[in-house]
Amino acid sequence: MNNNELWAQILSRIESSVSTMIYNIYFKDTTLVDIDNNNTFKIQVKNEFMKNHLLNHFDDLISEKIKEVTKKDYLYELVISQTELELPKKKEEDNTYMSQLPLESTNIVENQPIMNVVDEVFPDYNDNLNPNYTFENFVVGEQNGIAYTCAKAVADKPGVLYNPLFLYGKSGLGKTHLMHAIGNEIKRKYNKRVLYISSKQFKEDYQEIFSNKNTNTTLLEAFKRKYYDKDVLIIDDIQFLASADKTQEEFFNTFEAFRNFQKQIIISSDTSPDDLQKFEDRLKTRFAWGMTAQISPPDFVLKLKILNNKMAGHETANRIKPEVLEYIANNSQSDVRHLEGIINRLYVMIMMYQPEVVDLAFAQQYLKDDIDNNNYTENSIEKIKKAVADYYNVTVDTLKSKKRKAEINKARQVAIYLCTMTTDETVERIGLSFNRDHATVIHAREKITEDLKTSEQLKNEIKEIKDKI
Ligand code: ADP
Ligand code: MG
């Protein structure tokens, strides 16, 4: 029996142990090229990707079937052919051709497309990019400035500067917008193949391949083609891969493949890489390899800027008084998606009632629901800050600064105390608006509560400030 006949017997046993799809994808094109020193099977596979998958998923199966047929404990080794692309695929030709191949090479041919069939599965490659999300219509401020700058840098030099770029922050703050902006710009400037995908979609695609036993081989080919055959991979909301061990493993492979070829990866998440729960450490480490940039909730200034920007150009914009936007900025959640909701509602109200001037009274009347629905009290953090700053004769900026002079510290603690007592804001959000963490907010609240027990003067001060808010 020669090597081909022997391997054919082993393959036929493997074939009956796995689905047709798996067999066709992983095993059909393998060849037994040698039995080294009479104890190691040298099996040739198409590429690095195949090799890794076979080792990860079918190691036991291969050893077992070799043993079943040969009745011996052979070792085996998977080898990749560098000239795979030029090879005739048909096995009949192996006898003459295969014996002359350089077998030891493990180099991946540079930029070798992993698959080139399956056009019928993804006939029109869709990059999923939304052309409406651009850098031009992204409003930049203190809370998103670093993320914006990094995003621009990546769009200018994809794969070179920051790889991966990891953007994180709470929902509704512009992560998805920035990612699309990067993708759109790279496409426009460099005509590169970009793919934007949510991690949920990645997971579904991957799970489909490994759960669906009856489909044909094109599925996996399509998967690889969809992901690997791109220059830029943008993967949104990576936190949804938590606990998805197999998918994480596959994402790890994808990640490695992209980085090794200096192809750009952009990832977003709701937390920093360190804080990602139920993620493999090797992934978390890699996420932080390039550049990590946080987007924080917009403060009053940035909210106002965004509002102005989104209003500009609208036919009713000139009827809206500036205090209306201030009112919205003051009383809305620190979340751009929510701001957009309020703007849309304002438009609708203007269209419906056609007021000559859109003033504070109009906004208060018709936007009350949006603001009340979200449990926002009359007192907003900004109002309190202003009242406290006026009372103690300091500026609002000083309250947010790191200055620790006794009087400033006291004013700041009073302001924080009032925010916790008279608004529905969370300690986290109050902290953010003072450039502090939640622990500082809790400490300030406790300190003032404690002092109030003994100080009549402090009691009066706080009463007077409250009257002014
Ligand atoms: P995330 O992905 O962080 O949840 P999105 O990118 O989906 O947030 O943003 C929510 C909405 O707010 C989108 O419509 C987006 O265009 C808009 N948006 C967010 N940040 C900005 C910004 N800085 N300038 C303009 N629009 C923004
Ligand atoms: Mg998003």
Short mmCIF file of C-alpha atoms and ligand atoms in Angstrom, two decimals:
data_model
loop_
_atom_site.label_atom_id
_atom_site.label_comp_id
_atom_site.label_asym_id
_atom_site.label_seq_id
_atom_site.Cartn_x
_atom_site.Cartn_y
_atom_site.Cartn_z
CA MET A 1 0.00 0.00 0.00
CA ASN A 2 1.45 3.39 -0.87
CA ASN A 3 0.99 6.56 1.10
CA ASN A 4 -1.96 7.72 -0.95
CA GLU A 5 -3.87 4.49 -0.51
CA LEU A 6 -3.13 4.41 3.20
CA TRP A 7 -4.24 7.99 3.69
CA ALA A 8 -7.39 7.35 1.65
CA GLN A 9 -8.36 4.61 4.09
CA ILE A 10 -7.77 6.85 7.08
CA LEU A 11 -9.68 9.68 5.45
CA SER A 12 -12.64 7.46 4.77
CA ARG A 13 -12.84 6.68 8.48
CA ILE A 14 -12.57 10.34 9.34
CA GLU A 15 -15.25 11.09 6.79
CA SER A 16 -17.69 8.81 8.51
CA SER A 17 -17.01 10.47 11.88
CA VAL A 18 -17.63 14.06 10.97
CA SER A 19 -20.20 15.95 8.98
CA THR A 20 -19.74 16.24 5.26
CA MET A 21 -19.19 19.91 5.62
CA ILE A 22 -16.42 19.54 8.15
CA TYR A 23 -14.84 16.79 6.11
CA ASN A 24 -14.83 18.81 2.94
CA ILE A 25 -13.50 21.87 4.63
CA TYR A 26 -10.75 20.40 6.69
CA PHE A 27 -9.80 16.99 5.42
CA LYS A 28 -10.60 16.55 1.77
CA ASP A 29 -7.55 18.36 0.49
CA THR A 30 -5.05 16.89 2.91
CA THR A 31 -2.32 14.55 1.69
CA LEU A 32 -0.02 12.10 3.35
CA VAL A 33 3.33 13.06 1.92
CA ASP A 34 5.66 10.93 3.96
CA ILE A 35 6.03 8.71 6.95
CA ASP A 36 9.10 10.06 8.56
CA ASN A 37 11.54 7.65 10.25
CA ASN A 38 8.73 5.21 10.15
CA ASN A 39 6.94 6.88 13.04
CA THR A 40 5.64 10.32 12.05
CA PHE A 41 2.95 10.95 9.48
CA LYS A 42 3.64 14.12 7.55
CA ILE A 43 0.30 15.43 6.49
CA GLN A 44 0.12 18.35 4.18
CA VAL A 45 -2.55 20.98 4.66
CA LYS A 46 -3.44 24.06 2.70
CA ASN A 47 -2.38 26.86 5.02
CA GLU A 48 -1.69 28.04 8.54
CA PHE A 49 -5.32 28.62 9.24
CA MET A 50 -6.23 25.03 8.37
CA LYS A 51 -3.35 23.76 10.39
CA ASN A 52 -4.38 25.61 13.53
CA HIS A 53 -7.96 24.53 13.21
CA LEU A 54 -7.09 20.91 12.69
CA LEU A 55 -4.83 20.93 15.72
CA ASN A 56 -7.33 22.75 17.87
CA HIS A 57 -10.40 20.80 16.93
CA PHE A 58 -9.44 17.45 15.48
CA ASP A 59 -6.19 16.42 17.09
CA ASP A 60 -7.63 13.39 18.86
CA LEU A 61 -9.68 12.33 15.89
CA ILE A 62 -6.68 12.28 13.56
CA SER A 63 -4.51 10.25 15.95
CA GLU A 64 -7.34 7.85 16.63
CA LYS A 65 -8.09 7.14 12.98
CA ILE A 66 -4.44 6.68 12.10
CA LYS A 67 -4.25 4.12 14.87
CA GLU A 68 -7.44 2.36 13.81
CA VAL A 69 -6.09 1.73 10.34
CA THR A 70 -2.41 1.12 11.05
CA LYS A 71 -2.84 -0.54 14.45
CA LYS A 72 0.14 1.47 15.54
CA ASP A 73 0.71 4.64 17.60
CA TYR A 74 2.06 6.90 14.90
CA LEU A 75 2.76 10.55 15.61
CA TYR A 76 1.67 13.04 13.07
CA GLU A 77 2.72 16.47 11.94
CA LEU A 78 0.92 19.00 9.80
CA VAL A 79 2.98 20.73 7.16
CA ILE A 80 2.13 23.60 4.88
CA SER A 81 3.22 23.99 1.35
CA GLN A 82 4.55 27.35 0.29
CA THR A 83 3.70 26.75 -3.30
CA GLU A 84 0.21 25.62 -2.50
CA LEU A 85 -1.31 28.21 -4.77
CA GLU A 86 0.21 26.78 -7.91
CA LEU A 87 -0.50 23.20 -7.06
CA PRO A 88 -2.89 21.07 -8.98
CA LYS A 89 -5.67 20.26 -6.60
CA LYS A 90 -6.52 16.79 -7.84
CA LYS A 91 -5.23 13.86 -5.89
CA GLU A 92 -4.57 11.70 -8.93
CA GLU A 93 -1.67 13.96 -9.74
CA ASP A 94 -0.13 13.64 -6.32
CA ASN A 95 2.20 10.78 -7.08
CA THR A 96 4.31 12.72 -9.44
CA TYR A 97 3.89 16.17 -8.03
CA MET A 98 3.78 15.92 -4.30
CA SER A 99 7.00 14.03 -3.92
CA GLN A 100 8.91 17.03 -5.22
CA LEU A 101 7.46 19.57 -2.85
CA PRO A 102 9.35 21.51 -0.22
CA LEU A 103 7.51 20.23 2.81
CA GLU A 104 8.99 21.94 5.78
CA SER A 105 8.04 25.47 5.10
CA THR A 106 5.59 27.03 7.48
CA ASN A 107 5.61 30.44 5.85
CA ILE A 108 2.31 31.86 4.91
CA VAL A 109 2.40 33.28 1.46
CA GLU A 110 2.11 37.01 1.89
CA ASN A 111 -1.44 38.22 1.62
CA GLN A 112 -2.58 34.94 0.21
CA PRO A 113 -6.33 35.02 -0.04
CA ILE A 114 -7.45 32.18 2.15
CA MET A 115 -10.34 31.18 -0.01
CA ASN A 116 -11.29 32.06 -3.50
CA VAL A 117 -14.44 30.16 -4.21
CA VAL A 118 -17.81 31.00 -2.60
CA ASP A 119 -18.59 34.09 -4.60
CA GLU A 120 -22.10 32.84 -4.61
CA VAL A 121 -22.38 33.08 -0.83
CA PHE A 122 -21.25 36.69 -0.54
CA PRO A 123 -21.81 37.90 -4.07
CA ASP A 124 -21.69 41.55 -3.17
CA TYR A 125 -19.36 42.15 -0.32
CA ASN A 126 -21.01 44.53 2.07
CA ASP A 127 -18.83 46.64 4.33
CA ASN A 128 -21.82 47.60 6.53
CA LEU A 129 -20.55 51.16 6.73
CA ASN A 130 -23.03 53.93 7.32
CA PRO A 131 -21.95 56.85 5.11
CA ASN A 132 -23.76 59.31 7.39
CA TYR A 133 -21.29 58.82 10.21
CA THR A 134 -18.30 60.96 9.34
CA PHE A 135 -15.54 62.90 11.06
CA GLU A 136 -17.04 66.11 9.73
CA ASN A 137 -20.29 65.71 11.62
CA PHE A 138 -18.69 64.44 14.80
CA VAL A 139 -18.57 67.22 17.37
CA VAL A 140 -15.35 67.25 19.32
CA GLY A 141 -14.94 68.32 22.94
CA GLU A 142 -13.03 67.54 26.06
CA GLN A 143 -14.70 64.20 26.71
CA ASN A 144 -14.19 62.69 23.26
CA GLY A 145 -11.13 64.63 22.06
CA ILE A 146 -8.56 61.90 22.57
CA ALA A 147 -10.73 59.24 20.98
CA TYR A 148 -11.34 61.54 18.03
CA THR A 149 -7.64 62.30 17.57
CA CYS A 150 -6.71 58.61 17.68
CA ALA A 151 -9.49 57.77 15.26
CA LYS A 152 -8.21 60.39 12.82
CA ALA A 153 -4.67 59.07 13.14
CA VAL A 154 -5.82 55.53 12.37
CA ALA A 155 -7.80 56.72 9.38
CA ASP A 156 -4.68 58.51 8.11
CA LYS A 157 -2.32 55.57 8.56
CA PRO A 158 -4.29 52.37 8.89
CA GLY A 159 -2.33 49.46 10.32
CA VAL A 160 0.69 51.54 11.12
CA LEU A 161 0.19 53.69 14.20
CA TYR A 162 -2.27 52.26 16.65
CA ASN A 163 -3.16 48.65 16.09
CA PRO A 164 -5.59 47.78 17.51
CA LEU A 165 -7.43 50.97 18.31
CA PHE A 166 -9.64 50.22 21.28
CA LEU A 167 -12.44 52.73 21.99
CA TYR A 168 -14.51 52.43 25.10
CA GLY A 169 -17.22 54.28 26.97
CA LYS A 170 -20.86 54.02 27.95
CA SER A 171 -23.63 53.62 25.43
CA GLY A 172 -24.73 56.59 23.33
CA LEU A 173 -21.48 58.51 23.45
CA GLY A 174 -20.35 58.16 19.84
CA LYS A 175 -18.21 55.01 19.64
CA THR A 176 -20.09 53.53 16.71
CA HIS A 177 -20.16 56.89 14.97
CA LEU A 178 -16.38 57.26 15.22
CA MET A 179 -15.75 53.73 14.02
CA HIS A 180 -17.85 54.22 10.91
CA ALA A 181 -16.09 57.54 10.35
CA ILE A 182 -12.74 55.75 10.35
CA GLY A 183 -14.01 53.09 7.97
CA ASN A 184 -15.54 55.61 5.59
CA GLU A 185 -12.38 57.66 5.49
CA ILE A 186 -10.06 54.70 4.89
CA LYS A 187 -12.32 53.53 2.11
CA ARG A 188 -12.40 56.94 0.51
CA LYS A 189 -8.69 57.66 0.84
CA TYR A 190 -7.10 54.30 0.27
CA ASN A 191 -9.82 52.26 -1.32
CA LYS A 192 -9.15 49.49 1.16
CA ARG A 193 -11.51 46.67 1.94
CA VAL A 194 -13.20 47.50 5.22
CA LEU A 195 -15.60 45.40 7.25
CA TYR A 196 -17.72 46.83 10.06
CA ILE A 197 -19.38 44.20 12.17
CA SER A 198 -20.95 43.92 15.60
CA SER A 199 -19.46 41.27 17.81
CA LYS A 200 -22.92 39.71 18.01
CA GLN A 201 -22.87 39.16 14.27
CA PHE A 202 -19.39 37.68 14.43
CA LYS A 203 -20.59 35.28 17.08
CA GLU A 204 -23.67 34.30 15.10
CA ASP A 205 -21.65 33.74 11.94
CA TYR A 206 -19.19 31.59 13.78
CA GLN A 207 -21.77 29.57 15.66
CA GLU A 208 -23.70 28.90 12.51
CA ILE A 209 -20.73 27.18 10.97
CA PHE A 210 -20.17 24.88 13.86
CA SER A 211 -23.75 24.07 14.73
CA ASN A 212 -25.16 23.57 11.28
CA LYS A 213 -24.02 20.08 10.33
CA ASN A 214 -25.97 19.72 7.14
CA THR A 215 -24.93 22.67 5.15
CA ASN A 216 -22.35 22.51 2.47
CA THR A 217 -18.72 23.49 2.57
CA THR A 218 -19.28 27.00 1.40
CA LEU A 219 -20.25 28.13 4.89
CA LEU A 220 -16.83 28.08 6.41
CA GLU A 221 -15.28 29.33 3.25
CA ALA A 222 -17.72 32.18 3.32
CA PHE A 223 -16.90 32.91 6.93
CA LYS A 224 -13.21 33.09 6.23
CA ARG A 225 -13.70 35.10 3.16
CA LYS A 226 -15.95 37.51 4.94
CA TYR A 227 -13.49 38.17 7.74
CA TYR A 228 -9.98 37.34 6.65
CA ASP A 229 -10.10 38.71 3.19
CA LYS A 230 -10.26 42.34 4.39
CA ASP A 231 -7.76 45.09 5.09
CA VAL A 232 -9.55 46.70 8.00
CA LEU A 233 -11.73 44.99 10.57
CA ILE A 234 -14.01 47.10 12.75
CA ILE A 235 -15.69 45.15 15.49
CA ASP A 236 -18.24 46.93 17.64
CA ASP A 237 -19.34 46.17 21.20
CA ILE A 238 -16.82 43.43 21.85
CA GLN A 239 -18.29 42.95 25.35
CA PHE A 240 -20.90 40.67 23.79
CA LEU A 241 -18.26 38.00 23.30
CA ALA A 242 -18.07 37.54 27.08
CA SER A 243 -18.22 33.84 27.98
CA ALA A 244 -18.36 32.81 24.33
CA ASP A 245 -15.22 30.72 24.63
CA LYS A 246 -15.11 29.19 21.19
CA THR A 247 -15.97 32.44 19.49
CA GLN A 248 -13.30 34.20 21.50
CA GLU A 249 -10.83 31.63 20.32
CA GLU A 250 -11.80 32.24 16.74
CA PHE A 251 -11.64 35.98 17.30
CA PHE A 252 -8.17 35.50 18.70
CA ASN A 253 -7.12 33.81 15.44
CA THR A 254 -8.67 36.57 13.42
CA PHE A 255 -6.97 39.19 15.54
CA GLU A 256 -3.59 37.54 15.14
CA ALA A 257 -4.01 37.19 11.42
CA PHE A 258 -4.84 40.87 11.05
CA ARG A 259 -2.04 42.13 13.22
CA ASN A 260 0.52 39.86 11.62
CA PHE A 261 -0.25 41.37 8.26
CA GLN A 262 -0.39 44.90 9.67
CA LYS A 263 -4.01 45.17 8.88
CA GLN A 264 -5.91 47.60 11.03
CA ILE A 265 -8.28 46.40 13.75
CA ILE A 266 -10.64 48.75 15.55
CA ILE A 267 -12.55 47.53 18.58
CA SER A 268 -15.15 49.14 20.81
CA SER A 269 -16.43 48.13 24.19
CA ASP A 270 -18.40 49.50 27.09
CA THR A 271 -15.45 49.02 29.43
CA SER A 272 -11.69 49.23 29.29
CA PRO A 273 -9.85 46.04 28.24
CA ASP A 274 -8.88 45.44 31.86
CA ASP A 275 -12.45 45.54 33.06
CA LEU A 276 -13.85 43.19 30.43
CA GLN A 277 -15.44 40.32 32.32
CA LYS A 278 -15.22 36.72 31.13
CA PHE A 279 -12.59 37.38 28.52
CA GLU A 280 -9.44 35.37 28.01
CA ASP A 281 -6.41 37.17 29.39
CA ARG A 282 -4.51 36.83 26.14
CA LEU A 283 -7.25 38.79 24.38
CA LYS A 284 -7.42 41.49 27.03
CA THR A 285 -3.68 41.93 26.83
CA ARG A 286 -3.76 42.21 23.09
CA PHE A 287 -6.60 44.73 23.14
CA ALA A 288 -4.31 47.08 25.02
CA TRP A 289 -1.36 46.63 22.65
CA GLY A 290 -2.18 49.50 20.37
CA MET A 291 -4.03 52.50 21.68
CA THR A 292 -6.86 52.61 24.18
CA ALA A 293 -9.07 55.70 24.24
CA GLN A 294 -12.02 56.45 26.45
CA ILE A 295 -15.07 58.54 25.60
CA SER A 296 -16.69 60.10 28.67
CA PRO A 297 -20.19 61.51 28.94
CA PRO A 298 -20.36 65.04 27.52
CA ASP A 299 -20.41 67.91 29.99
CA PHE A 300 -22.61 70.98 29.65
CA VAL A 301 -20.21 72.67 27.24
CA LEU A 302 -19.95 69.73 24.85
CA LYS A 303 -23.68 69.05 25.02
CA LEU A 304 -24.33 72.64 24.01
CA LYS A 305 -21.86 72.38 21.16
CA ILE A 306 -23.48 69.19 19.92
CA LEU A 307 -26.94 70.75 20.17
CA ASN A 308 -25.85 73.81 18.23
CA ASN A 309 -24.23 71.65 15.61
CA LYS A 310 -27.25 69.39 15.16
CA MET A 311 -29.59 72.37 14.96
CA ALA A 312 -27.51 74.26 12.45
CA GLY A 313 -28.86 74.14 8.96
CA HIS A 314 -32.34 73.21 10.03
CA GLU A 315 -34.97 75.55 8.63
CA THR A 316 -36.38 76.35 12.07
CA ALA A 317 -32.98 76.92 13.69
CA ASN A 318 -33.18 80.71 13.56
CA ARG A 319 -36.41 80.68 15.55
CA ILE A 320 -34.82 78.90 18.49
CA LYS A 321 -33.55 81.12 21.31
CA PRO A 322 -30.18 80.23 22.78
CA GLU A 323 -31.60 79.61 26.24
CA VAL A 324 -33.61 76.71 24.84
CA LEU A 325 -30.46 74.82 24.00
CA GLU A 326 -28.99 75.71 27.39
CA TYR A 327 -32.11 74.39 29.03
CA ILE A 328 -31.76 71.11 27.13
CA ALA A 329 -28.06 70.83 27.84
CA ASN A 330 -28.70 71.51 31.50
CA ASN A 331 -31.48 69.05 31.98
CA SER A 332 -30.74 66.16 29.69
CA GLN A 333 -28.86 62.99 30.36
CA SER A 334 -25.20 63.05 29.47
CA ASP A 335 -25.75 60.85 26.49
CA VAL A 336 -25.71 62.03 22.89
CA ARG A 337 -28.36 59.57 21.76
CA HIS A 338 -30.72 61.07 24.30
CA LEU A 339 -29.85 64.57 23.11
CA GLU A 340 -30.73 63.58 19.58
CA GLY A 341 -34.06 62.27 20.80
CA ILE A 342 -34.85 65.60 22.40
CA ILE A 343 -33.86 67.53 19.29
CA ASN A 344 -36.11 65.38 17.15
CA ARG A 345 -38.98 65.96 19.47
CA LEU A 346 -38.35 69.68 19.45
CA TYR A 347 -38.48 69.67 15.64
CA VAL A 348 -41.75 67.82 15.66
CA MET A 349 -43.23 70.25 18.17
CA ILE A 350 -42.08 73.22 16.12
CA MET A 351 -43.63 71.72 13.00
CA MET A 352 -46.86 71.05 14.80
CA TYR A 353 -47.32 74.36 16.57
CA GLN A 354 -45.37 76.65 14.26
CA PRO A 355 -44.33 79.16 16.95
CA GLU A 356 -42.79 82.44 15.80
CA VAL A 357 -40.11 82.11 18.43
CA VAL A 358 -39.07 79.03 20.25
CA ASP A 359 -38.41 80.26 23.76
CA LEU A 360 -37.82 78.68 27.12
CA ALA A 361 -41.52 78.49 27.93
CA PHE A 362 -42.20 76.58 24.71
CA ALA A 363 -39.35 74.16 25.38
CA GLN A 364 -40.38 73.63 28.97
CA GLN A 365 -43.93 72.93 27.98
CA TYR A 366 -43.23 70.52 25.15
CA LEU A 367 -40.02 68.87 26.21
CA LYS A 368 -41.02 68.36 29.79
CA ASP A 369 -41.94 64.76 29.14
CA ASP A 370 -38.58 63.86 27.68
CA ILE A 371 -36.85 65.34 30.62
CA ASP A 372 -39.30 64.17 33.30
CA ASN A 373 -39.51 60.70 31.82
CA ASN A 374 -35.92 60.30 32.56
CA ASN A 375 -36.34 61.20 36.19
CA TYR A 376 -34.57 64.45 35.98
CA THR A 377 -35.47 66.87 38.68
CA GLU A 378 -35.60 70.58 38.29
CA ASN A 379 -32.20 70.89 39.85
CA SER A 380 -29.43 70.00 37.53
CA ILE A 381 -25.82 69.65 38.46
CA GLU A 382 -24.88 72.72 36.47
CA LYS A 383 -27.43 74.90 38.23
CA ILE A 384 -26.18 73.78 41.61
CA LYS A 385 -22.59 74.35 40.69
CA LYS A 386 -23.38 77.83 39.55
CA ALA A 387 -25.33 78.71 42.71
CA VAL A 388 -22.61 77.33 44.98
CA ALA A 389 -19.85 79.04 43.04
CA ASP A 390 -21.67 82.38 43.23
CA TYR A 391 -22.33 82.00 46.91
CA TYR A 392 -18.72 81.26 47.81
CA ASN A 393 -17.33 83.66 45.26
CA VAL A 394 -15.41 81.17 43.19
CA THR A 395 -15.85 80.08 39.58
CA VAL A 396 -17.58 76.92 38.37
CA ASP A 397 -14.30 75.84 36.80
CA THR A 398 -12.57 76.08 40.15
CA LEU A 399 -15.10 73.64 41.58
CA LYS A 400 -14.15 71.15 38.87
CA SER A 401 -10.44 71.79 39.25
CA LYS A 402 -7.96 69.84 41.29
CA LYS A 403 -7.31 72.79 43.62
CA ARG A 404 -7.36 71.75 47.23
CA LYS A 405 -7.37 75.07 49.09
CA ALA A 406 -9.62 74.77 52.15
CA GLU A 407 -12.32 77.21 51.01
CA ILE A 408 -12.47 75.72 47.53
CA ASN A 409 -12.59 72.25 48.92
CA LYS A 410 -15.48 73.19 51.14
CA ALA A 411 -17.41 74.85 48.31
CA ARG A 412 -16.86 71.78 46.16
CA GLN A 413 -18.07 69.45 48.89
CA VAL A 414 -21.18 71.54 49.44
CA ALA A 415 -21.90 71.47 45.71
CA ILE A 416 -21.44 67.72 45.54
CA TYR A 417 -23.58 67.28 48.64
CA LEU A 418 -26.39 69.30 47.10
CA CYS A 419 -26.14 67.35 43.85
CA THR A 420 -26.53 64.06 45.69
CA MET A 421 -29.39 65.38 47.80
CA THR A 422 -31.46 67.32 45.33
CA THR A 423 -31.06 65.58 41.97
CA ASP A 424 -31.60 62.05 40.78
CA GLU A 425 -28.13 61.85 39.37
CA THR A 426 -25.98 58.87 40.26
CA VAL A 427 -22.82 59.36 42.26
CA GLU A 428 -20.83 58.28 39.21
CA ARG A 429 -22.29 60.97 37.04
CA ILE A 430 -21.98 63.60 39.71
CA GLY A 431 -18.36 62.57 40.12
CA LEU A 432 -17.72 62.87 36.39
CA SER A 433 -19.08 66.39 36.29
CA PHE A 434 -16.62 67.39 39.01
CA ASN A 435 -13.74 65.43 37.47
CA ARG A 436 -13.84 63.13 40.46
CA ASP A 437 -14.64 59.47 41.04
CA HIS A 438 -17.69 58.16 42.84
CA ALA A 439 -15.74 57.52 46.05
CA THR A 440 -14.95 61.22 46.33
CA VAL A 441 -18.62 62.03 45.87
CA ILE A 442 -19.63 59.67 48.65
CA HIS A 443 -16.93 61.05 50.88
CA ALA A 444 -18.05 64.64 50.28
CA ARG A 445 -21.66 63.75 51.03
CA GLU A 446 -20.69 62.04 54.28
CA LYS A 447 -18.41 64.84 55.34
CA ILE A 448 -21.05 67.54 54.89
CA THR A 449 -23.75 65.39 56.50
CA GLU A 450 -21.46 64.96 59.48
CA ASP A 451 -20.54 68.66 59.69
CA LEU A 452 -24.18 69.66 59.49
CA LYS A 453 -24.79 67.92 62.79
CA THR A 454 -22.61 70.41 64.62
CA SER A 455 -22.42 73.56 62.53
CA GLU A 456 -25.34 76.01 62.57
CA GLN A 457 -23.43 78.22 60.16
CA LEU A 458 -23.09 75.51 57.52
CA LYS A 459 -26.79 74.77 57.88
CA ASN A 460 -27.61 78.40 57.11
CA GLU A 461 -25.24 78.54 54.17
CA ILE A 462 -26.79 75.52 52.58
CA LYS A 463 -30.28 76.85 53.18
CA GLU A 464 -29.38 80.14 51.51
CA ILE A 465 -27.86 78.38 48.52
CA LYS A 466 -30.88 76.13 48.16
CA ASP A 467 -33.14 79.16 48.10
CA LYS A 468 -31.17 80.52 45.19
CA ILE A 469 -31.23 77.37 43.07
P1 ADP B 1 -22.29 54.40 21.02
O1 ADP B 1 -21.81 53.54 19.92
O2 ADP B 1 -21.18 54.92 21.89
O3 ADP B 1 -23.39 53.80 21.83
P2 ADP B 1 -23.26 56.06 18.86
O4 ADP B 1 -22.03 56.22 18.06
O5 ADP B 1 -24.27 55.10 18.36
O6 ADP B 1 -22.91 55.73 20.38
O7 ADP B 1 -23.92 57.51 19.06
C1 ADP B 1 -25.28 57.70 19.33
C2 ADP B 1 -25.80 58.82 18.47
O8 ADP B 1 -25.21 60.03 18.88
C3 ADP B 1 -25.46 58.65 17.01
O9 ADP B 1 -26.53 59.06 16.24
C4 ADP B 1 -24.27 59.56 16.79
O10 ADP B 1 -24.23 60.08 15.49
C5 ADP B 1 -24.51 60.65 17.80
N1 ADP B 1 -23.26 61.18 18.34
C6 ADP B 1 -22.53 60.68 19.36
N2 ADP B 1 -21.47 61.45 19.61
C7 ADP B 1 -21.53 62.48 18.75
C8 ADP B 1 -20.70 63.62 18.52
N3 ADP B 1 -19.62 63.85 19.25
N4 ADP B 1 -21.07 64.46 17.53
C9 ADP B 1 -22.17 64.24 16.81
N5 ADP B 1 -22.98 63.20 16.98
C10 ADP B 1 -22.69 62.31 17.94
MG MG B 2 -22.50 51.61 19.51
#
